[in-house]
Amino acid sequence: MEDEQSFSDICGGRLALQRRFYSPSCLEFCLSCPRITLRSLTAVTCSVWLAAYGLFTLCENSMILSAAIFITLLGLLGYLHFVKIDHETLLIIDSLGIQMTSSYASGKESTTFIEMGQVNDVVINEAIYMQKVIYYLCILLKDPMEPHGISQVVPLFQSAKPRLDCLIEVYRSCQDILAHQKATSTSPEGGDKIISASNRRSHSGMGAYWHRQEDKSEQDHDPASRIGHCDYVQSFMHTR
Amino acid sequence: MGLVFRGAAEAGLGAASAADRPGPPDAVPNPTPTPPAEGADPGSSRGPGMVLKAFFPTCCASADSGLLVGRWVPEQSSAVVLAVVHFPFIPVQVKELLAQVQQASQVGVTVLGTWCHRRQELEESLGHFLEGLGAIFSHKPWFQLCRERGSKSWSCKATHWRGPASPAASGEDQVMLIFYDQRKVLLSQLHPPMALPDRQAGDTTASAGGLAAVFDTVARSEALFQSDRFNEGPVRLSHWQSEGMEASILVELAKWAAGPVCLFLACLLSLISAASSCRVFKLWPLSFIWSKLSTCEQLRHRLEQLTLIFSTRKAKNPAQLMRKDLIGQLADALIPVADHVAEELQHLLQWLMGAPAGLKMNRALDQVLGRFFLYHIHLWISYIHLMSPFIERILWHVGLSACLGLTVALSILSDIIALLTFHIYCFYVYGARLYCLKIHGLSSLWRLFRGKKWNVLRQRVDSCSYDLDQLFIGTLLFTILVFLLPTTALYYLVFTLLRLLVVAVQGLIHLLVDLINSLPLYSLGLRLCRPYRLAAGVKFRVLEHETGRPLRLLMQINPLPYSRVVHTYRLPTCGCHPKHSWGSLCRKLFFGELIYPWRQRGNKQD
């Protein structure tokens, strides 16, 4: 079962979120980034060639012009192959793990798979990015030494950078599957997780944010900002 | 059929799933009914509706019906299927084989369930037959995988027997099928993620992460893959060897044949070259014919090249080996380069002897130092010109050793640079010594100027009362040294900069040599040609899914990125690292102490 919605990213570009529901335990989200536009391509090409022509008039060496053409071509190929991400996919399989795939514009795909045994939780975090404060979805990994500690934070959808509404959709589905997985897991700490999962599920969407606040693992937030964000979230949820 | 199978309850169960388990029953000669074996693992505390994972090799997807053999990992609720045992078989022999494999490989291989590759016609009896097998090889949970021949629809069930007393209470779990390429997983090596440095590397008991358990199971079950369905043994298995045996035979043959073939070729070539240099072929009219046919000319040309490569005689003329006489060109280029460097140094000294950068130098000292260094350069140039006839031969002999590799050639280049810039090194030493002496003298006389003295016994500065004449001479000398300081300092600065430049070039070459030495070429080649051997992880792809059918995933190996390959398999380098930190380097420069940028092991210079 597939459905598609359109959202916007933090800069205002259009994103398309495709959700594929394979089974109650397997879900896939595909977020498509805005394509490379003809306008930006033309602008870059023209600026490079103008600069090359300016150098040519100074140096009277025609190699500069051919070099500029080569640079443009190679730069475009390199950009498409290494930089420009076409779509990012998140595949969650209950009891197996979470897989993130980034597909580049040239067709290259880079995949990372995290086993469910290493996943502590999936949360929405906020961060200061240049001059903005943005939300991002991230996976918290378990610390092998400490049973309830966090060893690493893996951010998701880093190139697409969707806004909060899109993140909420993904977050809700992830939490459904994670709760189901923890309820049926065989690990010894499944017990406590079941309780917290049921707590989580008993609240509405607001409850999800409260759970996030109560999570002891957010070391990089001081209490003041946490409370402030909590207030903002409350008002945000009320106005929706 | 002579099987012991359960009563109507099983038939009822069989009927529920009989719709997808037909197939031609094969005769089972003399099956021995055994009580439910101890193959059942201790039950894990699972809730109902649990999804079990079955790792199924892609090579068995087209195999005929039979028993599934593999390992059950209760912690991950996953079953790793290793092979399929075909009908007909004797259960006792199957159990013997599994016991053997278990002993040989320390992997708990058991019968996990049944596999049914059905054709179009439905057969009820096979359903009951397969149910009966569950009684012979009882295992919790008992998997029943089924596939329609020629289509992509699969069905799988996992059931739990509760014993003959309450058969109706057996529960069914959902099964998720994960296909994996058995040969690739067998050969692959899983690398743990780098981000957690304190995690233990490589657990041997295969109970670490779920995927590591799968890889480990397959890798250690080599004993199971030795016999095949084409072999004439009592038990016929299907696994990755069933589809790949022919190709690997060819590769093996090629490998064995490579050694003798090369030797044979070398002998053949020597025979041919001996025969072709025979005098018979140089007689007229044969030689006339050979010279007219271009094929013969080309063959002779090629033969000459090959004999040259394979010959063991030393070359009479060094230029014979080079097509373009590179060594000669290099030797010709060296002398003018050395001359050019010497000329530039002379210009530099002339500049220093004048008014460099507008500074006013002490004329007498300037002239002395300048003339001293100029004479030194003159000696060096005459030495180079004396050596010039022999340079080409020396270079050729030295260049021969470059056949040991690029690193040797680079090291030779570094040594040549050191030898050619020997005069710069000498100048640096002279300038540094003079400057060092001056600094020490200045510091000592400065202490005298203030009425203090360095106490060698106590290693500290003490006050001291000097006589008047001591003070007078000391102050005089101090003044002289202070006013001569700029000149000496300038010479020292210039030659230190030149020396540092040479040291930087040599350091770059050494860095390059280190890099080439420590580059793991085999691992990089393996990553390029057989990327599945070095695995950073796995990636999953969801295959075509129909509602009501089990979820099917394809597990592929995610190869290690090149940066991690180099980082993990980097060879130990034998290079030396500089012993100074930046602070100590600056301190030494300021006080005029000599700098030895690297010390070779057992080669101390002073």
CSV table of N, CA and C in Angstrom, one decimal, chain B residues 287-387:
chain,number,residue,atom,x,y,z
B,287,SER,N,68.5,-15.8,-45.9
B,287,SER,CA,68.5,-14.5,-45.2
B,287,SER,C,67.8,-13.4,-46.1
B,288,PHE,N,67.9,-13.6,-47.4
B,288,PHE,CA,67.3,-12.7,-48.4
B,288,PHE,C,65.8,-12.7,-48.2
B,289,ILE,N,65.3,-14.0,-48.1
B,289,ILE,CA,63.8,-14.2,-47.9
B,289,ILE,C,63.3,-13.6,-46.6
B,290,TRP,N,64.1,-13.9,-45.6
B,290,TRP,CA,63.6,-13.4,-44.3
B,290,TRP,C,63.5,-11.8,-44.3
B,291,SER,N,64.4,-11.2,-45.0
B,291,SER,CA,64.4,-9.8,-45.0
B,291,SER,C,63.3,-9.2,-45.8
B,292,LYS,N,62.8,-9.9,-46.7
B,292,LYS,CA,61.7,-9.4,-47.5
B,292,LYS,C,60.3,-9.5,-46.9
B,293,LEU,N,60.1,-10.6,-46.1
B,293,LEU,CA,58.8,-10.8,-45.5
B,293,LEU,C,58.7,-10.0,-44.3
B,294,SER,N,57.7,-9.1,-44.2
B,294,SER,CA,57.5,-8.3,-43.0
B,294,SER,C,57.1,-9.1,-41.8
B,295,THR,N,56.4,-10.2,-42.0
B,295,THR,CA,56.1,-11.0,-40.8
B,295,THR,C,57.3,-11.5,-40.2
B,296,CYS,N,58.3,-12.0,-41.0
B,296,CYS,CA,59.5,-12.5,-40.4
B,296,CYS,C,60.3,-11.4,-39.7
B,297,GLU,N,60.2,-10.2,-40.3
B,297,GLU,CA,60.9,-9.1,-39.6
B,297,GLU,C,60.3,-8.8,-38.3
B,298,GLN,N,59.0,-8.8,-38.2
B,298,GLN,CA,58.3,-8.5,-37.0
B,298,GLN,C,58.5,-9.6,-36.0
B,299,LEU,N,58.5,-10.9,-36.4
B,299,LEU,CA,58.8,-12.0,-35.5
B,299,LEU,C,60.2,-11.9,-34.9
B,300,ARG,N,61.1,-11.6,-35.8
B,300,ARG,CA,62.5,-11.5,-35.4
B,300,ARG,C,62.6,-10.4,-34.3
B,301,HIS,N,61.9,-9.2,-34.6
B,301,HIS,CA,62.0,-8.1,-33.7
B,301,HIS,C,61.4,-8.5,-32.3
B,302,ARG,N,60.3,-9.2,-32.4
B,302,ARG,CA,59.7,-9.7,-31.1
B,302,ARG,C,60.6,-10.6,-30.4
B,303,LEU,N,61.2,-11.5,-31.2
B,303,LEU,CA,62.0,-12.6,-30.5
B,303,LEU,C,63.2,-11.9,-29.9
B,304,GLU,N,63.7,-10.9,-30.5
B,304,GLU,CA,64.9,-10.2,-29.9
B,304,GLU,C,64.5,-9.5,-28.6
B,305,GLN,N,63.3,-8.9,-28.6
B,305,GLN,CA,62.8,-8.3,-27.3
B,305,GLN,C,62.7,-9.4,-26.2
B,306,LEU,N,62.0,-10.5,-26.6
B,306,LEU,CA,61.8,-11.5,-25.6
B,306,LEU,C,63.1,-12.1,-25.1
B,307,THR,N,64.0,-12.3,-26.0
B,307,THR,CA,65.3,-12.9,-25.5
B,307,THR,C,66.0,-11.9,-24.6
B,308,LEU,N,65.9,-10.7,-24.9
B,308,LEU,CA,66.5,-9.7,-24.1
B,308,LEU,C,66.0,-9.7,-22.7
B,309,ILE,N,64.6,-9.9,-22.6
B,309,ILE,CA,64.0,-9.9,-21.3
B,309,ILE,C,64.4,-11.2,-20.5
B,310,PHE,N,64.4,-12.3,-21.3
B,310,PHE,CA,64.7,-13.5,-20.6
B,310,PHE,C,66.1,-13.9,-20.4
B,311,SER,N,67.0,-13.1,-21.0
B,311,SER,CA,68.4,-13.5,-21.0
B,311,SER,C,69.0,-13.3,-19.6
B,312,THR,N,70.0,-14.1,-19.4
B,312,THR,CA,70.7,-13.9,-18.1
B,312,THR,C,72.0,-13.3,-18.2
B,313,ARG,N,72.4,-12.9,-19.4
B,313,ARG,CA,73.7,-12.3,-19.6
B,313,ARG,C,73.6,-10.8,-19.2
B,314,LYS,N,74.7,-10.3,-18.7
B,314,LYS,CA,74.7,-8.9,-18.3
B,314,LYS,C,74.8,-8.0,-19.6
B,315,ALA,N,74.1,-6.9,-19.6
B,315,ALA,CA,74.1,-6.1,-20.9
B,315,ALA,C,75.5,-5.5,-21.1
B,316,LYS,N,75.9,-5.5,-22.4
B,316,LYS,CA,77.3,-5.0,-22.7
B,316,LYS,C,77.3,-3.5,-22.5
B,317,ASN,N,76.3,-2.9,-23.0
B,317,ASN,CA,76.2,-1.4,-23.0
B,317,ASN,C,75.0,-1.0,-22.3
B,318,PRO,N,75.1,-0.2,-21.3
B,318,PRO,CA,73.9,0.2,-20.5
B,318,PRO,C,72.9,0.8,-21.4
B,319,ALA,N,73.3,1.5,-22.5
B,319,ALA,CA,72.3,2.1,-23.3
B,319,ALA,C,71.4,1.1,-24.1
B,320,GLN,N,71.9,-0.1,-24.1
B,320,GLN,CA,71.1,-1.1,-24.9
B,320,GLN,C,69.7,-1.4,-24.2
B,321,LEU,N,69.7,-1.3,-22.9
B,321,LEU,CA,68.4,-1.6,-22.3
B,321,LEU,C,67.4,-0.5,-22.4
B,322,MET,N,67.8,0.7,-22.7
B,322,MET,CA,66.8,1.8,-22.7
B,322,MET,C,66.5,2.1,-24.2
B,323,ARG,N,65.2,2.3,-24.5
B,323,ARG,CA,64.9,2.6,-25.8
B,323,ARG,C,65.3,4.0,-26.1
B,324,LYS,N,65.1,4.9,-25.2
B,324,LYS,CA,65.4,6.3,-25.5
B,324,LYS,C,66.6,6.8,-24.7
B,325,ASP,N,67.4,5.9,-24.2
B,325,ASP,CA,68.6,6.3,-23.5
B,325,ASP,C,68.3,7.3,-22.4
B,326,LEU,N,67.4,6.9,-21.5
B,326,LEU,CA,67.0,7.8,-20.5
B,326,LEU,C,68.1,8.1,-19.5
B,327,ILE,N,68.9,7.1,-19.2
B,327,ILE,CA,70.0,7.3,-18.2
B,327,ILE,C,70.9,8.4,-18.7
B,328,GLY,N,71.3,8.3,-20.0
B,328,GLY,CA,72.2,9.2,-20.6
B,328,GLY,C,71.6,10.6,-20.5
B,329,GLN,N,70.3,10.7,-20.8
B,329,GLN,CA,69.7,12.1,-20.7
B,329,GLN,C,69.7,12.6,-19.3
B,330,LEU,N,69.4,11.7,-18.4
B,330,LEU,CA,69.4,12.2,-17.0
B,330,LEU,C,70.8,12.6,-16.6
B,331,ALA,N,71.8,11.9,-16.9
B,331,ALA,CA,73.2,12.2,-16.6
B,331,ALA,C,73.6,13.6,-17.2
B,332,ASP,N,73.1,13.7,-18.5
B,332,ASP,CA,73.4,15.0,-19.1
B,332,ASP,C,72.8,16.2,-18.5
B,333,ALA,N,71.6,15.9,-17.9
B,333,ALA,CA,70.8,17.0,-17.3
B,333,ALA,C,71.4,17.4,-15.9
B,334,LEU,N,72.0,16.4,-15.3
B,334,LEU,CA,72.4,16.7,-13.9
B,334,LEU,C,73.4,17.7,-13.8
B,335,ILE,N,74.4,17.7,-14.6
B,335,ILE,CA,75.5,18.7,-14.5
B,335,ILE,C,75.1,20.1,-14.7
B,336,PRO,N,74.3,20.4,-15.7
B,336,PRO,CA,73.8,21.8,-15.8
B,336,PRO,C,73.0,22.2,-14.6
B,337,VAL,N,72.2,21.3,-14.1
B,337,VAL,CA,71.4,21.6,-12.9
B,337,VAL,C,72.3,22.0,-11.7
B,338,ALA,N,73.3,21.2,-11.5
B,338,ALA,CA,74.2,21.5,-10.4
B,338,ALA,C,74.9,22.8,-10.6
B,339,ASP,N,75.3,23.1,-11.9
B,339,ASP,CA,75.9,24.4,-12.2
B,339,ASP,C,74.9,25.5,-11.9
B,340,HIS,N,73.7,25.3,-12.3
B,340,HIS,CA,72.7,26.4,-12.1
B,340,HIS,C,72.5,26.7,-10.6
B,341,VAL,N,72.4,25.6,-9.8
B,341,VAL,CA,72.2,25.8,-8.4
B,341,VAL,C,73.4,26.6,-7.8
B,342,ALA,N,74.6,26.2,-8.2
B,342,ALA,CA,75.8,26.9,-7.7
B,342,ALA,C,75.8,28.3,-8.1
B,343,GLU,N,75.4,28.6,-9.4
B,343,GLU,CA,75.3,30.0,-9.8
B,343,GLU,C,74.4,30.8,-9.0
B,344,GLU,N,73.2,30.2,-8.7
B,344,GLU,CA,72.2,30.9,-7.9
B,344,GLU,C,72.7,31.2,-6.5
B,345,LEU,N,73.5,30.2,-6.0
B,345,LEU,CA,74.1,30.4,-4.6
B,345,LEU,C,75.1,31.6,-4.6
B,346,GLN,N,75.8,31.6,-5.7
B,346,GLN,CA,76.8,32.7,-5.8
B,346,GLN,C,76.1,34.1,-5.9
B,347,HIS,N,75.0,34.1,-6.6
B,347,HIS,CA,74.3,35.4,-6.7
B,347,HIS,C,73.8,35.8,-5.3
B,348,LEU,N,73.3,34.8,-4.6
B,348,LEU,CA,72.8,35.0,-3.3
B,348,LEU,C,73.8,35.6,-2.4
B,349,LEU,N,75.0,35.0,-2.4
B,349,LEU,CA,76.1,35.5,-1.6
B,349,LEU,C,76.6,36.9,-2.0
B,350,GLN,N,76.6,37.2,-3.2
B,350,GLN,CA,76.9,38.5,-3.7
B,350,GLN,C,75.9,39.5,-3.1
B,351,TRP,N,74.6,39.1,-3.1
B,351,TRP,CA,73.6,40.0,-2.6
B,351,TRP,C,73.8,40.2,-1.1
B,352,LEU,N,74.2,39.1,-0.4
B,352,LEU,CA,74.4,39.2,1.1
B,352,LEU,C,75.6,40.1,1.4
B,353,MET,N,76.6,40.0,0.5
B,353,MET,CA,77.8,40.8,0.7
B,353,MET,C,77.5,42.3,0.5
B,354,GLY,N,76.5,42.6,-0.3
B,354,GLY,CA,76.1,44.0,-0.5
B,354,GLY,C,75.3,44.5,0.6
B,355,ALA,N,74.2,45.1,0.3
B,355,ALA,CA,73.3,45.6,1.3
B,355,ALA,C,72.0,44.9,1.2
B,356,PRO,N,71.9,43.7,1.8
B,356,PRO,CA,70.7,42.8,1.6
B,356,PRO,C,69.5,43.4,2.3
B,357,ALA,N,68.4,43.6,1.5
B,357,ALA,CA,67.1,44.1,2.1
B,357,ALA,C,67.3,45.5,2.7
B,358,GLY,N,68.3,46.2,2.3
B,358,GLY,CA,68.5,47.6,2.8
B,358,GLY,C,69.2,47.6,4.2
B,359,LEU,N,69.6,46.4,4.7
B,359,LEU,CA,70.2,46.4,6.0
B,359,LEU,C,71.7,46.7,5.8
B,360,LYS,N,72.3,47.4,6.8
B,360,LYS,CA,73.7,47.7,6.7
B,360,LYS,C,74.5,46.7,7.5
B,361,MET,N,75.4,46.0,6.8
B,361,MET,CA,76.1,44.9,7.5
B,361,MET,C,77.5,45.4,7.9
B,362,ASN,N,78.1,44.7,8.8
B,362,ASN,CA,79.5,45.0,9.1
B,362,ASN,C,80.4,44.6,8.0
B,363,ARG,N,81.0,45.5,7.4
B,363,ARG,CA,81.7,45.3,6.1
B,363,ARG,C,82.7,44.2,6.2
B,364,ALA,N,83.6,44.2,7.2
B,364,ALA,CA,84.7,43.3,7.3
B,364,ALA,C,84.2,41.9,7.4
B,365,LEU,N,83.4,41.7,8.4
B,365,LEU,CA,82.8,40.3,8.7
B,365,LEU,C,82.1,39.8,7.5
B,366,ASP,N,81.3,40.7,6.9
B,366,ASP,CA,80.6,40.3,5.7
B,366,ASP,C,81.5,39.8,4.6
B,367,GLN,N,82.6,40.5,4.3
B,367,GLN,CA,83.5,40.1,3.3
B,367,GLN,C,84.1,38.8,3.6
B,368,VAL,N,84.5,38.6,4.9
B,368,VAL,CA,85.1,37.4,5.3
B,368,VAL,C,84.2,36.2,5.0
B,369,LEU,N,83.0,36.3,5.6
B,369,LEU,CA,82.1,35.2,5.5
B,369,LEU,C,81.7,34.9,4.0
B,370,GLY,N,81.5,36.0,3.3
B,370,GLY,CA,81.1,35.9,1.9
B,370,GLY,C,82.2,35.2,1.1
B,371,ARG,N,83.4,35.6,1.2
B,371,ARG,CA,84.5,35.0,0.5
B,371,ARG,C,84.7,33.6,0.8
B,372,PHE,N,84.5,33.3,2.1
B,372,PHE,CA,84.7,31.9,2.6
B,372,PHE,C,83.7,31.0,1.9
B,373,PHE,N,82.4,31.4,1.9
B,373,PHE,CA,81.4,30.6,1.3
B,373,PHE,C,81.6,30.5,-0.2
B,374,LEU,N,82.0,31.6,-0.9
B,374,LEU,CA,82.2,31.6,-2.3
B,374,LEU,C,83.3,30.6,-2.7
B,375,TYR,N,84.3,30.5,-1.9
B,375,TYR,CA,85.4,29.6,-2.2
B,375,TYR,C,84.9,28.2,-2.0
B,376,HIS,N,84.1,28.0,-1.1
B,376,HIS,CA,83.5,26.7,-0.9
B,376,HIS,C,82.7,26.2,-2.1
B,377,ILE,N,81.9,27.2,-2.6
B,377,ILE,CA,81.1,26.8,-3.8
B,377,ILE,C,82.1,26.5,-5.0
B,378,HIS,N,83.1,27.2,-5.1
B,378,HIS,CA,84.0,27.0,-6.2
B,378,HIS,C,84.6,25.6,-6.1
B,379,LEU,N,85.0,25.2,-4.9
B,379,LEU,CA,85.5,23.8,-4.7
B,379,LEU,C,84.4,22.8,-5.1
B,380,TRP,N,83.2,23.0,-4.7
B,380,TRP,CA,82.1,22.1,-5.0
B,380,TRP,C,81.9,21.9,-6.5
B,381,ILE,N,82.0,23.1,-7.2
B,381,ILE,CA,81.7,23.0,-8.7
B,381,ILE,C,82.9,22.3,-9.3
B,382,SER,N,84.1,22.5,-8.9
B,382,SER,CA,85.2,21.7,-9.6
B,382,SER,C,85.0,20.3,-9.3
B,383,TYR,N,84.6,19.9,-8.1
B,383,TYR,CA,84.4,18.5,-7.8
B,383,TYR,C,83.4,17.9,-8.7
B,384,ILE,N,82.3,18.6,-8.9
B,384,ILE,CA,81.2,18.1,-9.8
B,384,ILE,C,81.7,17.9,-11.2
B,385,HIS,N,82.5,18.9,-11.7
B,385,HIS,CA,83.0,18.8,-13.0
B,385,HIS,C,84.0,17.6,-13.2
B,386,LEU,N,84.7,17.3,-12.1
B,386,LEU,CA,85.6,16.2,-12.1
B,386,LEU,C,84.9,14.9,-12.2
B,387,MET,N,83.8,14.8,-11.6
B,387,MET,CA,83.0,13.6,-11.5
B,387,MET,C,82.2,13.4,-12.8
